[in-house]
mmCIF file of C-alpha atoms and ligand atoms in Angstrom:
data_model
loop_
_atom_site.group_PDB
_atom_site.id
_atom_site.type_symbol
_atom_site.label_atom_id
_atom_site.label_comp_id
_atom_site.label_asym_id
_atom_site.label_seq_id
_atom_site.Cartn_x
_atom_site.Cartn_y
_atom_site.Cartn_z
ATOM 1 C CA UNK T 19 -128.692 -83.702 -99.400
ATOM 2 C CA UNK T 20 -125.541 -80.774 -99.854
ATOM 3 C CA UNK T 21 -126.107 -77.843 -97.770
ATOM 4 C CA UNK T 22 -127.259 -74.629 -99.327
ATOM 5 C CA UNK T 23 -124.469 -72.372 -100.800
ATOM 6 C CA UNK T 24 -124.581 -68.289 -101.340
ATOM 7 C CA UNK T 25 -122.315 -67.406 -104.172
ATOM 8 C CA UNK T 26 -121.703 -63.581 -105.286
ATOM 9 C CA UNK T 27 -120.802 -62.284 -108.398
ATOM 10 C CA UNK T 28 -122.487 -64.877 -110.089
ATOM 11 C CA UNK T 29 -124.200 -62.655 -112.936
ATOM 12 C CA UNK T 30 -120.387 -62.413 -113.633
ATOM 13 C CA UNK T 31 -117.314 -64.784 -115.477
ATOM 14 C CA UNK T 32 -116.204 -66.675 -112.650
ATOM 15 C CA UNK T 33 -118.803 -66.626 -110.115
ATOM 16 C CA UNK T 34 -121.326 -67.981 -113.109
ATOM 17 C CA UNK T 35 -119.139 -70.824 -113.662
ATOM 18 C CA UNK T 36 -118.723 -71.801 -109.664
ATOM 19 C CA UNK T 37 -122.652 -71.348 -108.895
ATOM 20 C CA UNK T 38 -123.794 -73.891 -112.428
ATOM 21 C CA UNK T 39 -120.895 -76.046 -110.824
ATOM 22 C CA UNK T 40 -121.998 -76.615 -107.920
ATOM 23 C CA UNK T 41 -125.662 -76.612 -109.176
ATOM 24 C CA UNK T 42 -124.324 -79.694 -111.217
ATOM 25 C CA UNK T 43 -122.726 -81.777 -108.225
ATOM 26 C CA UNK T 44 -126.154 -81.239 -106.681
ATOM 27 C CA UNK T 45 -125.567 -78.276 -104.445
ATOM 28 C CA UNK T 46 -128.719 -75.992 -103.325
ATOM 29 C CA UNK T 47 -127.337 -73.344 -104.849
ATOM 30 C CA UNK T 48 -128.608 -69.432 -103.899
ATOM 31 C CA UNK T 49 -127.046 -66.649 -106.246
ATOM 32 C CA UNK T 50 -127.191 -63.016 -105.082
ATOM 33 C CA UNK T 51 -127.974 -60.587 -107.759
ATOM 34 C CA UNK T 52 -128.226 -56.739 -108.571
ATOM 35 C CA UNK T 53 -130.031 -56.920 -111.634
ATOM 36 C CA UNK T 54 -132.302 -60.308 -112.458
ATOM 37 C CA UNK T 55 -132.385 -59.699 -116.650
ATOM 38 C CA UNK T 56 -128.749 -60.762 -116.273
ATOM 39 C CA UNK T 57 -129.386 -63.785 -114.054
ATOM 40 C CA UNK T 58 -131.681 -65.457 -116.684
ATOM 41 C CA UNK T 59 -129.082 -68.484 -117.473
ATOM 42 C CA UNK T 60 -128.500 -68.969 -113.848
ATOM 43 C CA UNK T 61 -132.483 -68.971 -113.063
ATOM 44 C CA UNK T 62 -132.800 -71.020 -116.271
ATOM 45 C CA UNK T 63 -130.629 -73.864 -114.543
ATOM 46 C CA UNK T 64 -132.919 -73.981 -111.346
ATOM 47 C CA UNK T 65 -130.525 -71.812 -109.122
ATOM 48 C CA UNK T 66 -132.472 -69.576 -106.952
ATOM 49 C CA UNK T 67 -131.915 -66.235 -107.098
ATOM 50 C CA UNK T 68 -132.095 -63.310 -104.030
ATOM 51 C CA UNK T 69 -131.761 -59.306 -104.754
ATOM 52 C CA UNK T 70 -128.889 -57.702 -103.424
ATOM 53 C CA UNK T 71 -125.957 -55.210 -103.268
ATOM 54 C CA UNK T 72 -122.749 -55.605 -101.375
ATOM 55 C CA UNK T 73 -123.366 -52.074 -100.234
ATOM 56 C CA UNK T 74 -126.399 -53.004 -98.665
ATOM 57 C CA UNK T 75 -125.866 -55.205 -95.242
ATOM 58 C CA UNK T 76 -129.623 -55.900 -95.060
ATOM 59 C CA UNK T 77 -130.263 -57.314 -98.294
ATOM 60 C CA UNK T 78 -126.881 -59.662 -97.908
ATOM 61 C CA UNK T 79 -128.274 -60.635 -94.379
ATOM 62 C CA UNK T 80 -131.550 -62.150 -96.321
ATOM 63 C CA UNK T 81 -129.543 -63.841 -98.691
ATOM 64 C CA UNK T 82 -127.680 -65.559 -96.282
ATOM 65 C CA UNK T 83 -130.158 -66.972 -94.386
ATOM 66 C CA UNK T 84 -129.949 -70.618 -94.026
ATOM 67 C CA UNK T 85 -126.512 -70.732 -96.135
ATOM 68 C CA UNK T 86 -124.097 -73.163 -95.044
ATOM 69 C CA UNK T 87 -121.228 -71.915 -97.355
ATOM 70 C CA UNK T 88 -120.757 -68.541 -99.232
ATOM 71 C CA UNK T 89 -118.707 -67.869 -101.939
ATOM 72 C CA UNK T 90 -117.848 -64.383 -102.265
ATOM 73 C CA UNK T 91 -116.633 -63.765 -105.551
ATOM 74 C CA UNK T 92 -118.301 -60.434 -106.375
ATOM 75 C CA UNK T 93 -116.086 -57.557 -106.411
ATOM 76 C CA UNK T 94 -115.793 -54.140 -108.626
ATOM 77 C CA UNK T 95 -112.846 -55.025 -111.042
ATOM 78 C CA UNK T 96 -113.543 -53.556 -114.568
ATOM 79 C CA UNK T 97 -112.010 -49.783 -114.316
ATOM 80 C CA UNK T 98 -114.165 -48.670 -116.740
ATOM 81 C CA UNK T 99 -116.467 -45.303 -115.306
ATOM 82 C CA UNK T 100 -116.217 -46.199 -111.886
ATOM 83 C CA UNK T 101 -114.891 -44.118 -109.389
ATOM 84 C CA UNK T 102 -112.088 -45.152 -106.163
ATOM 85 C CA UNK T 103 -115.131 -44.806 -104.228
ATOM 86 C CA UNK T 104 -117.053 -47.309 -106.126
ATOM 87 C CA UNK T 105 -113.947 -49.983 -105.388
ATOM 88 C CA UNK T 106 -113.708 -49.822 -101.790
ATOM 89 C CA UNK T 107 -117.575 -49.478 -101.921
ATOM 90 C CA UNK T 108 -117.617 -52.850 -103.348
ATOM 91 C CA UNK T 109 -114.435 -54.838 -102.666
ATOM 92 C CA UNK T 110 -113.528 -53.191 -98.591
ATOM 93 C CA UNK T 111 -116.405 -52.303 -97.255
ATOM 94 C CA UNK T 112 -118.930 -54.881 -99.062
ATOM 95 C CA UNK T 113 -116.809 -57.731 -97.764
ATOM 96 C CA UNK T 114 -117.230 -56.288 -94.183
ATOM 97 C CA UNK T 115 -120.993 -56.242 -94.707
ATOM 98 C CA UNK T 116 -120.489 -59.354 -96.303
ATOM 99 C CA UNK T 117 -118.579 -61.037 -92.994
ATOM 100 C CA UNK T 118 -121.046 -58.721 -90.653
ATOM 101 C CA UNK T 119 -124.357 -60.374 -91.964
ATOM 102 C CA UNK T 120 -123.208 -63.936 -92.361
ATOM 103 C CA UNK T 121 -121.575 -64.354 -88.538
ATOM 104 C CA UNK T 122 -125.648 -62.601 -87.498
ATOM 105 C CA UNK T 123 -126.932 -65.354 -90.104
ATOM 106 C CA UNK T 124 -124.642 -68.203 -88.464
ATOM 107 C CA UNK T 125 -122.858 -69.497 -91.437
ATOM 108 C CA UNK T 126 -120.416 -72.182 -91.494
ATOM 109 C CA UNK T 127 -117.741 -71.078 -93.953
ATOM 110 C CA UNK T 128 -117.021 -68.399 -95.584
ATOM 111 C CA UNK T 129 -114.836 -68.748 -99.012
ATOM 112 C CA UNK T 130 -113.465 -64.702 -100.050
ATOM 113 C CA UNK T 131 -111.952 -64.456 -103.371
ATOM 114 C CA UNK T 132 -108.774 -61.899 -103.182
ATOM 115 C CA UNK T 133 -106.413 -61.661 -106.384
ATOM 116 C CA UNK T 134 -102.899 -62.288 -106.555
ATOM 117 C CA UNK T 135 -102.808 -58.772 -107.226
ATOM 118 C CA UNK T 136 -102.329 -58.499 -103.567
ATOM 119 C CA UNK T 137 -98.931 -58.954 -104.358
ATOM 120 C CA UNK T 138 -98.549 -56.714 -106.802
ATOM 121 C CA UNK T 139 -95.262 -56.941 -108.615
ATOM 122 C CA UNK T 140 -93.379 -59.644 -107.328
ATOM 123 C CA UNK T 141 -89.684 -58.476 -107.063
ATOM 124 C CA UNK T 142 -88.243 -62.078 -106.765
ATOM 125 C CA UNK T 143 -90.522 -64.514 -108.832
ATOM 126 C CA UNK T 144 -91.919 -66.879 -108.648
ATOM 127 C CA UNK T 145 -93.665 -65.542 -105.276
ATOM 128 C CA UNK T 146 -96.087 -67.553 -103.009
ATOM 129 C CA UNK T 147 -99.071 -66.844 -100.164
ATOM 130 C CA UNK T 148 -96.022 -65.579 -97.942
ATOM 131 C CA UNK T 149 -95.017 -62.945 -100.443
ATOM 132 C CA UNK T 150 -95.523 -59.248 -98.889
ATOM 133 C CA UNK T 151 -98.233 -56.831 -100.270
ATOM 134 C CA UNK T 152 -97.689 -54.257 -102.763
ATOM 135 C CA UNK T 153 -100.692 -53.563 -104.548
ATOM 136 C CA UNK T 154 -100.123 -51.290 -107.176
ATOM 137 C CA UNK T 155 -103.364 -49.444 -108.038
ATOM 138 C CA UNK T 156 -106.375 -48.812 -106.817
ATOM 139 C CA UNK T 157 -108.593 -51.761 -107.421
ATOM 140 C CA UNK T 158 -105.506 -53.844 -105.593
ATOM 141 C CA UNK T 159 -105.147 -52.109 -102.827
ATOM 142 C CA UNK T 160 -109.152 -52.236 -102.597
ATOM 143 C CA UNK T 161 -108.820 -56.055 -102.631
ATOM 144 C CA UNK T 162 -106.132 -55.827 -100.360
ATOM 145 C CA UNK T 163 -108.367 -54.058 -97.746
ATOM 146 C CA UNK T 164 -110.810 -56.509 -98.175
ATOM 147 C CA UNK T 165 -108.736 -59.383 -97.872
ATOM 148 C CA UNK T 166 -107.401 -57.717 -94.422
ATOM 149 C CA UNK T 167 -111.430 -58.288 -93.328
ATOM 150 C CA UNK T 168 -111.230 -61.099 -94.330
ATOM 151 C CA UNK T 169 -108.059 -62.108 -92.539
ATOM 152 C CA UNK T 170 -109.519 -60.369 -89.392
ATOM 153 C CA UNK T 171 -112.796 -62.888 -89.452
ATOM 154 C CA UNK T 172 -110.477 -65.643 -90.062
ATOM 155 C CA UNK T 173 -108.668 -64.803 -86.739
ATOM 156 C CA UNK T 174 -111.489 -64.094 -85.115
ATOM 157 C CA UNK T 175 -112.865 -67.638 -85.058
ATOM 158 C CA UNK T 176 -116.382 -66.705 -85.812
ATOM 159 C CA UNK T 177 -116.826 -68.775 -88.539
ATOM 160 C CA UNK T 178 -114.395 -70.818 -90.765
ATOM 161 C CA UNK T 179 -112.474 -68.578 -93.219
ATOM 162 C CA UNK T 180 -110.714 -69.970 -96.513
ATOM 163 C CA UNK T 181 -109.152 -67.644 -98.892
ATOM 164 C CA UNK T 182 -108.126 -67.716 -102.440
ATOM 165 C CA UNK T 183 -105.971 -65.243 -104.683
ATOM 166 C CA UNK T 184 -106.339 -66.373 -108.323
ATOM 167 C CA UNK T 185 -104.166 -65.613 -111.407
ATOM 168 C CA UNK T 186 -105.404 -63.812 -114.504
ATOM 169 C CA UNK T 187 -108.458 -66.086 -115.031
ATOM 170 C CA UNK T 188 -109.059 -67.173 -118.739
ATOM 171 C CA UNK T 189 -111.604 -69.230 -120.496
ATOM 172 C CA UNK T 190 -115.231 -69.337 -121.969
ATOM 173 C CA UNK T 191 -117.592 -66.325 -120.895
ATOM 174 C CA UNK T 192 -114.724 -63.791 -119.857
ATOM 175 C CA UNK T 193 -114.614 -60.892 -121.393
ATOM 176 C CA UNK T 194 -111.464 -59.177 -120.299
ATOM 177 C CA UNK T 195 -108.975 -60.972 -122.600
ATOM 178 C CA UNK T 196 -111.013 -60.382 -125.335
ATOM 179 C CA UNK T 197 -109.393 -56.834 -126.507
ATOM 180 C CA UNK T 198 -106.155 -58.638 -126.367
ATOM 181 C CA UNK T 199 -107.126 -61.207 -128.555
ATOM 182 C CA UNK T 200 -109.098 -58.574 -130.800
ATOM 183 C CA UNK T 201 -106.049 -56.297 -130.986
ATOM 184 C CA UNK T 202 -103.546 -59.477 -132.154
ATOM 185 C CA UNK T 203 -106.451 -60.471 -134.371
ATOM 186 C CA UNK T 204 -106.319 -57.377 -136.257
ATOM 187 C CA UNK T 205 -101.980 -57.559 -136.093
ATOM 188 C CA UNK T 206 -102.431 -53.982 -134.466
ATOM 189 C CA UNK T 207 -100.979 -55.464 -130.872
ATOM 190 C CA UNK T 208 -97.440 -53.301 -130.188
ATOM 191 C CA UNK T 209 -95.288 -55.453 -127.471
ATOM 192 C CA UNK T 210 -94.265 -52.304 -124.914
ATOM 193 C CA UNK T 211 -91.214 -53.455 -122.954
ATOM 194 C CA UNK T 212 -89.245 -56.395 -124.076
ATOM 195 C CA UNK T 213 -92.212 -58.980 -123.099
ATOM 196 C CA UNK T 214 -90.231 -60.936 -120.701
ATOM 197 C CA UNK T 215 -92.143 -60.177 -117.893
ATOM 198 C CA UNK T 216 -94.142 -62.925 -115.958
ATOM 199 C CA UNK T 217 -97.812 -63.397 -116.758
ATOM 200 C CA UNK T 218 -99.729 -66.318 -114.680
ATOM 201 C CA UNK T 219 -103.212 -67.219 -115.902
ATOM 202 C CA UNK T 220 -105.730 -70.065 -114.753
ATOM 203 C CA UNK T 221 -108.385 -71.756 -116.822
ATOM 204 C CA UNK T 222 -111.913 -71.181 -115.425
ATOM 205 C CA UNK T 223 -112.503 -74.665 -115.074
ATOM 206 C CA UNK T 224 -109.151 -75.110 -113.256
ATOM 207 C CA UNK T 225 -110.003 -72.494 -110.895
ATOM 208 C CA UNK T 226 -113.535 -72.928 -110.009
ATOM 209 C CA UNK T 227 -112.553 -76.685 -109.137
ATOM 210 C CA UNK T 228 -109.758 -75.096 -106.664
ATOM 211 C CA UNK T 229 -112.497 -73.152 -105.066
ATOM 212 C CA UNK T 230 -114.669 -76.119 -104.615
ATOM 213 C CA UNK T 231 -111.902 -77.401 -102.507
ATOM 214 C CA UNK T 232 -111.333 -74.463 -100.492
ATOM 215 C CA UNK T 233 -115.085 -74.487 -99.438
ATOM 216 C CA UNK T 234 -115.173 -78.192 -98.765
ATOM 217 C CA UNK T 235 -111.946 -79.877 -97.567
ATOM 218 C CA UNK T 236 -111.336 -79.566 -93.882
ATOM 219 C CA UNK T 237 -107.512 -78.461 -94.053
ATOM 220 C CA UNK T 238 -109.001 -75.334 -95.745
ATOM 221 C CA UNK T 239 -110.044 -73.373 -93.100
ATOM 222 C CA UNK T 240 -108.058 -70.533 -92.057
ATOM 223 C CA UNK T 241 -105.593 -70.715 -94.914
ATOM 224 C CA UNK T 242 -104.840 -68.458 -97.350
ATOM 225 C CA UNK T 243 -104.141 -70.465 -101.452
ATOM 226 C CA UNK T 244 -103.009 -68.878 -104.728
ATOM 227 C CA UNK T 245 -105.068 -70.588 -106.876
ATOM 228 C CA UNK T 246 -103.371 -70.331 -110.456
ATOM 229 C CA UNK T 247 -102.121 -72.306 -113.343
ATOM 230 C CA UNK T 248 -99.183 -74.470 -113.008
ATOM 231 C CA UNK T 249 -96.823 -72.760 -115.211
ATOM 232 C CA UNK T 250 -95.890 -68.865 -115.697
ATOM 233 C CA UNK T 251 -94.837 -67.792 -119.045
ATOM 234 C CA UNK T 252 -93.656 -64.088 -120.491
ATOM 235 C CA UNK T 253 -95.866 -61.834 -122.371
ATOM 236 C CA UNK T 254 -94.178 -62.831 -125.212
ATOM 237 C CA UNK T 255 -95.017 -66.367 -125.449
ATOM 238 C CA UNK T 256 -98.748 -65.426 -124.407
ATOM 239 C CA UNK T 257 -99.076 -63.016 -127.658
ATOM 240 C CA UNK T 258 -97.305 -65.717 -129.737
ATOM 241 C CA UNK T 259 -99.848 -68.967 -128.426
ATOM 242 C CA UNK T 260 -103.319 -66.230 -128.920
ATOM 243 C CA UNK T 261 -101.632 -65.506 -132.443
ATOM 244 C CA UNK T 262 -101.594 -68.824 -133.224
ATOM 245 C CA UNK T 263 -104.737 -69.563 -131.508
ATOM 246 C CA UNK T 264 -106.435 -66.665 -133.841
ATOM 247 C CA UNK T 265 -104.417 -67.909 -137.137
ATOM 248 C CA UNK T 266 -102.091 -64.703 -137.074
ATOM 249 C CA UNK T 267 -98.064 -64.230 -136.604
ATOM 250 C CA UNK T 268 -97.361 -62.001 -134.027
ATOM 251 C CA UNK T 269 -95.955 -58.964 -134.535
ATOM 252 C CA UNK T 270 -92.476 -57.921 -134.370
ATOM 253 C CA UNK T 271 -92.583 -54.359 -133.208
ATOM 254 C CA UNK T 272 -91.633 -53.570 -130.149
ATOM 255 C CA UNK T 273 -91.971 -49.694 -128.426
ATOM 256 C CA UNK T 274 -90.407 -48.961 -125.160
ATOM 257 C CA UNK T 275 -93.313 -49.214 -121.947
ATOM 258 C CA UNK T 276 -91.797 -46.096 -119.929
ATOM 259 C CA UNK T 277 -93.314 -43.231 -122.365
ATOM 260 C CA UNK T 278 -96.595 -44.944 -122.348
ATOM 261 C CA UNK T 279 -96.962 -45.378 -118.768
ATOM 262 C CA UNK T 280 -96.136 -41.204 -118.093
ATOM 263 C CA UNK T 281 -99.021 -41.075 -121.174
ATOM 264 C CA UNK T 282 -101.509 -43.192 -118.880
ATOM 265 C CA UNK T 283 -100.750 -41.229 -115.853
ATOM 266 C CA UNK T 284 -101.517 -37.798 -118.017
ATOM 267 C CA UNK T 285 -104.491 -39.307 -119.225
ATOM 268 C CA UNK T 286 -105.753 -39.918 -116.058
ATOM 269 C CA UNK T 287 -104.665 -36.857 -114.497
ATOM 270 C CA UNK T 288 -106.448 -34.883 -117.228
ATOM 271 C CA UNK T 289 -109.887 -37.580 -117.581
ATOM 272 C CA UNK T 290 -110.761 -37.754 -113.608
ATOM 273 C CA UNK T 291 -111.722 -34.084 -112.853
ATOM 274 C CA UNK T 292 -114.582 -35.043 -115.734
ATOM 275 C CA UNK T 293 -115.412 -38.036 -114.637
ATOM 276 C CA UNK T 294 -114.124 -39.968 -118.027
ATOM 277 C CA UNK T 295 -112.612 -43.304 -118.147
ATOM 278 C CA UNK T 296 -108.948 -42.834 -119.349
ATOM 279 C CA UNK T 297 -108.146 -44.433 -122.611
ATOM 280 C CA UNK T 298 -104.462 -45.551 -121.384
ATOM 281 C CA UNK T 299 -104.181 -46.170 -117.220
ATOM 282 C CA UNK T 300 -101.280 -47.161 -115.495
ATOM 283 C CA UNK T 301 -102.954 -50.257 -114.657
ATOM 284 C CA UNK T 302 -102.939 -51.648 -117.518
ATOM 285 C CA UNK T 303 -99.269 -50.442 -119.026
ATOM 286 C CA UNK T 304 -98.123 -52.659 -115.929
ATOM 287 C CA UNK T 305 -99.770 -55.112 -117.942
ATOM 288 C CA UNK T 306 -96.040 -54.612 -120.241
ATOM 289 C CA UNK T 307 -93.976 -53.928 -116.340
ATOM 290 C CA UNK T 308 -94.960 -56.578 -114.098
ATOM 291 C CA UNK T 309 -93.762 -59.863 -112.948
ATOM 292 C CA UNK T 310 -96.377 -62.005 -111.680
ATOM 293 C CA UNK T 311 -95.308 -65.526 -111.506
ATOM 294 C CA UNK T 312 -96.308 -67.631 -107.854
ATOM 295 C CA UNK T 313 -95.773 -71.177 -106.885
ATOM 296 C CA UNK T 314 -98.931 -73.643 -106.080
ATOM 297 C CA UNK T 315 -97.286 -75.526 -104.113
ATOM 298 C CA UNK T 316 -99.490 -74.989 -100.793
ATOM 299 C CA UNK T 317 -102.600 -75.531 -102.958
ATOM 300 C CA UNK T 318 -101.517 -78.875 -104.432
ATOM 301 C CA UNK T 319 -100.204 -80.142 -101.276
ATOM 302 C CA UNK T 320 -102.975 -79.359 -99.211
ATOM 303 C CA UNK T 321 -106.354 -79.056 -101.077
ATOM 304 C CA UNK T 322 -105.108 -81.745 -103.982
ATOM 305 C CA UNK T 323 -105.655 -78.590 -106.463
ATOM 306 C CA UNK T 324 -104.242 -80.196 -109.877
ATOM 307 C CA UNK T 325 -105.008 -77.334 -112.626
ATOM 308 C CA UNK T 326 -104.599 -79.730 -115.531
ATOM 309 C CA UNK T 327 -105.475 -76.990 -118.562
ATOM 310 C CA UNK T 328 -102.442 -76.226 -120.161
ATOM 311 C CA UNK T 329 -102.496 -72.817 -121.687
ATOM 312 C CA UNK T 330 -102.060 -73.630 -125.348
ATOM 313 C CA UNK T 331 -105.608 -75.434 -125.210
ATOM 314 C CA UNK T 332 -106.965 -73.659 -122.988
ATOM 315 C CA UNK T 333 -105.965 -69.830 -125.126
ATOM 316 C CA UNK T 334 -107.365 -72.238 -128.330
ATOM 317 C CA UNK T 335 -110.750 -72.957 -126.663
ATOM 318 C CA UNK T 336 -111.295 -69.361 -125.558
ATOM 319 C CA UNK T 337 -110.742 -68.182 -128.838
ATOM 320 C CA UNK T 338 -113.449 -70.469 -130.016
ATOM 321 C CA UNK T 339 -115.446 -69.329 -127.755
ATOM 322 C CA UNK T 340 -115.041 -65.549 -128.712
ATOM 323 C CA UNK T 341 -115.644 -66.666 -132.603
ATOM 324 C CA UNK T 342 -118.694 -68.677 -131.526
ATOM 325 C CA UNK T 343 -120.056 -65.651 -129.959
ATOM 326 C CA UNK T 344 -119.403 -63.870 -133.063
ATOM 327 C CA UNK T 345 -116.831 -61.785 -130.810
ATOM 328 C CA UNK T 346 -113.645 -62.331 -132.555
HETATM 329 N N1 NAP N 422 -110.807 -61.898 -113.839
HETATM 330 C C1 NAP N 422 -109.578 -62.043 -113.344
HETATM 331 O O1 NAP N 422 -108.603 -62.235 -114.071
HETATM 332 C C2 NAP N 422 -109.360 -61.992 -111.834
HETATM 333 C C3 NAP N 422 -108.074 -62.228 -111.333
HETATM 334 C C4 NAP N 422 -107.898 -62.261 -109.955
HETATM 335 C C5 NAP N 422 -108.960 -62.068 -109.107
HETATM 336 N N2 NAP N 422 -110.197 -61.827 -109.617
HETATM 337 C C6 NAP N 422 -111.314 -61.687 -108.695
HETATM 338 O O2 NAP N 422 -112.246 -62.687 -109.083
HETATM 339 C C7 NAP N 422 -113.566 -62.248 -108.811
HETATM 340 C C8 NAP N 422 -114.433 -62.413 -110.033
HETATM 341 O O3 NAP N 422 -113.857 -61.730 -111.124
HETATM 342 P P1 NAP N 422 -114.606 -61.758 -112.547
HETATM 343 O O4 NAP N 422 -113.607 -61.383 -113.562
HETATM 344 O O5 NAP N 422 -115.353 -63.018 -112.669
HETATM 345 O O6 NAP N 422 -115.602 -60.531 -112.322
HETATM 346 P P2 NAP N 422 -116.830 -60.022 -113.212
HETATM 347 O O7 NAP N 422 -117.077 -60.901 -114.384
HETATM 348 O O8 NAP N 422 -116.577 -58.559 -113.444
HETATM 349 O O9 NAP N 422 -118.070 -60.178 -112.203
HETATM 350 C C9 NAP N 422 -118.192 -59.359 -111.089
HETATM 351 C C10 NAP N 422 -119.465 -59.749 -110.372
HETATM 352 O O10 NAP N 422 -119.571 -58.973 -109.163
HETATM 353 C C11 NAP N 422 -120.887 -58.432 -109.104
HETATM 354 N N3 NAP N 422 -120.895 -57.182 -108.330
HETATM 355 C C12 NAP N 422 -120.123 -56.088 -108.505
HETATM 356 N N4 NAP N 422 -120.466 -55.136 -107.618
HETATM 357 C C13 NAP N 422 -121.467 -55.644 -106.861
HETATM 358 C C14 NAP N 422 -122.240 -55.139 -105.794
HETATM 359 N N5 NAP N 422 -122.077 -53.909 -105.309
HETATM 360 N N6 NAP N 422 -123.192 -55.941 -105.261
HETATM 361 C C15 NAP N 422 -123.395 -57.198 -105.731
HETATM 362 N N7 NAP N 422 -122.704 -57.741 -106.757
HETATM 363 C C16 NAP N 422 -121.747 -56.957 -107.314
HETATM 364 C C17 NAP N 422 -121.260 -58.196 -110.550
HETATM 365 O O11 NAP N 422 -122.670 -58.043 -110.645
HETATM 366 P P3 NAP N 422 -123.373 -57.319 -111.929
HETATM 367 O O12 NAP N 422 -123.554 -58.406 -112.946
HETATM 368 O O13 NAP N 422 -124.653 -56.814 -111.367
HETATM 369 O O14 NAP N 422 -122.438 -56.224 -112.392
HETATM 370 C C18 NAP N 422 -120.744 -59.485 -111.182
HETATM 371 O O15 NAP N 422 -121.654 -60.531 -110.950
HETATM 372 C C19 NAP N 422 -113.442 -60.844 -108.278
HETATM 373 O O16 NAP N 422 -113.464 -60.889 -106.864
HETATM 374 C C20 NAP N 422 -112.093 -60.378 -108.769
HETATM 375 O O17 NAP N 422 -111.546 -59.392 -107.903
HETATM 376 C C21 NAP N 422 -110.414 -61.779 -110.964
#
């Protein structure tokens, strides 16, 4: 029989897909969840589900009991009215309670999902796992504290340690590339910047296949693997393949980035003393900035990962997701 596995995050895009996954190859598969009215898929399938907050060690350490693998994928990563607390809350000091209760709970492996936002821009792309930090905002350099815990258990030898940074991950059930595809839907999508920059996504399936490795093959442990798609493409030819993927031509218009990114840090100068989500962020103008464009070489050569969805199919079956859901 496979070993019981904890994943996190699993009321969310990418750790839903990884816990029916490994439900399907016949995995005992234990999902740790806030609220259970958004768990009713996962309990649906026959995965078992266990209350609990990364913010609270105690509940994690009950969930963990009897695990042979965890998957931590949960994390605070939507900007929207939370606070810088609320992210190293979440994605610093919840992976330290994370690592904390499962060395007291004895388990085997431990599998922590970073970002390649680690990175953040990468002056000389593409980049790879040996690419300095630079996280750029608050919710990387969150990740990048956590990912230092991470690395710290990993040295320690307490337990085996794999880690994974993934691209921008894509695909049925996210949500986050929806406003993009909304926005060139409607033709109101203005390129800032000349839409050369880098953009690297992965296809869900892709990815939660390349975490599957990093919690099972042996030449895993203690490595650190960007986990992304094979290719890196601008902005530009990103808007162009949603366009066609939504039946639109892209727009033409094209405004400079620099004015908009002073107008996100205004706006969030002037929301945060009230506590209101900025409409523009500097986050996500460097959305128009950044390069982000990595090799996979270390991935392919030493887990086998072989992300096979090429972006063109995998854009078109995203979009027919979103019209399925009556979302686009
Ligand atoms: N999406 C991307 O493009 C991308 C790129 C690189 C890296 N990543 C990383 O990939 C992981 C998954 O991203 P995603 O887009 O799939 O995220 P998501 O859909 O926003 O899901 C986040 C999950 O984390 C859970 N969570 C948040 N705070 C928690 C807490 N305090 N205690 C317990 N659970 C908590 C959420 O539970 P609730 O349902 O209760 O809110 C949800 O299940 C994250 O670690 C993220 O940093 C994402």
């Amino acid at each position: 029989m496979k070993p019981l596995v904890l994943v996190t995050g699993a009321t969310g895009f990418t750790g839903g897909h990884l816990a029916h996954e490994l439900n399907k190859q016949g995995y005992q598969v234990r999902a740790l969840v806030r609220d259970f009215s958004r768990a009713k898929d996962l309990e649906a399938a026959g995965i078992q589900l266990i209350k609990g907050d990364l913010r609270d060690k105690a509940s994690l350490q009950a969930a963990l009991e009897g695990v042979h693998t965890v998957y931590h994928i949960a994390a605070l990563f939507r900007p929207e009215n939370v606070t810088e607390q609320d992210m190293w809350d979440a994605n610093a000091h919840g992976v330290r309670n994370m690592f904390e209760a499962a060395v007291e709970t004895n388990v085997q492996r431990f599998v922590h999902c970073s970002t390649i936002g680690v990175h953040g821009e990468v002056k000389n792309p593409p980049g790879d796992e040996d690419t300095p930090y630079g996280p750029g905002d608050y919710y990387q350099e969150s990740k990048t504290d956590g990912e230092r815990i991470a690395i710290e258990y990993m040295e320690s030898g307490k337990l085996d340690v794999v880690i994974f940074r993934p691209g921008g991950i894509y695909g049925p059930g996210d949500d986050r590339f929806l406003k993009l595809f909304k926005t060139i839907k409607k033709k109101r999508f203005i390129m800032f910047g000349s839409g050369k920059v880098l953009y690297q996504l992965v296809y869900i399936e892709d990815l939660v296949r390349g975490i599957i490795l990093c919690g099972t093959k042996d030449e895993a442990v203690g490595n650190i693997y960007i986990l992304t798609g094979k290719r890196y493409i601008t902005l530009n030819e990103m808007v162009a393949t949603i366009a066609e993927a939504v039946g639109e031509r892209p727009r033409r218009l094209k405004l400079p980035v620099m004015p908009l990114y002073w107008a996100g840090y205004a706006c969030e100068l002037i929301c945060k003393p009230f506590g209101i989500s900025p409409p523009i962020y500097r986050r996500r103008v460097d959305f128009f900035r950044k390069d982000r464009a990595f090799k996979i070489d270390k991935a392919q050569r030493e887990l086998g990962f072989d992300p096979i969805v090429k972006e063109r199919d995998g854009i078109q079956q995203t979009a027919e997701w979103y019209k399925q859901m009556g979302l686009l």
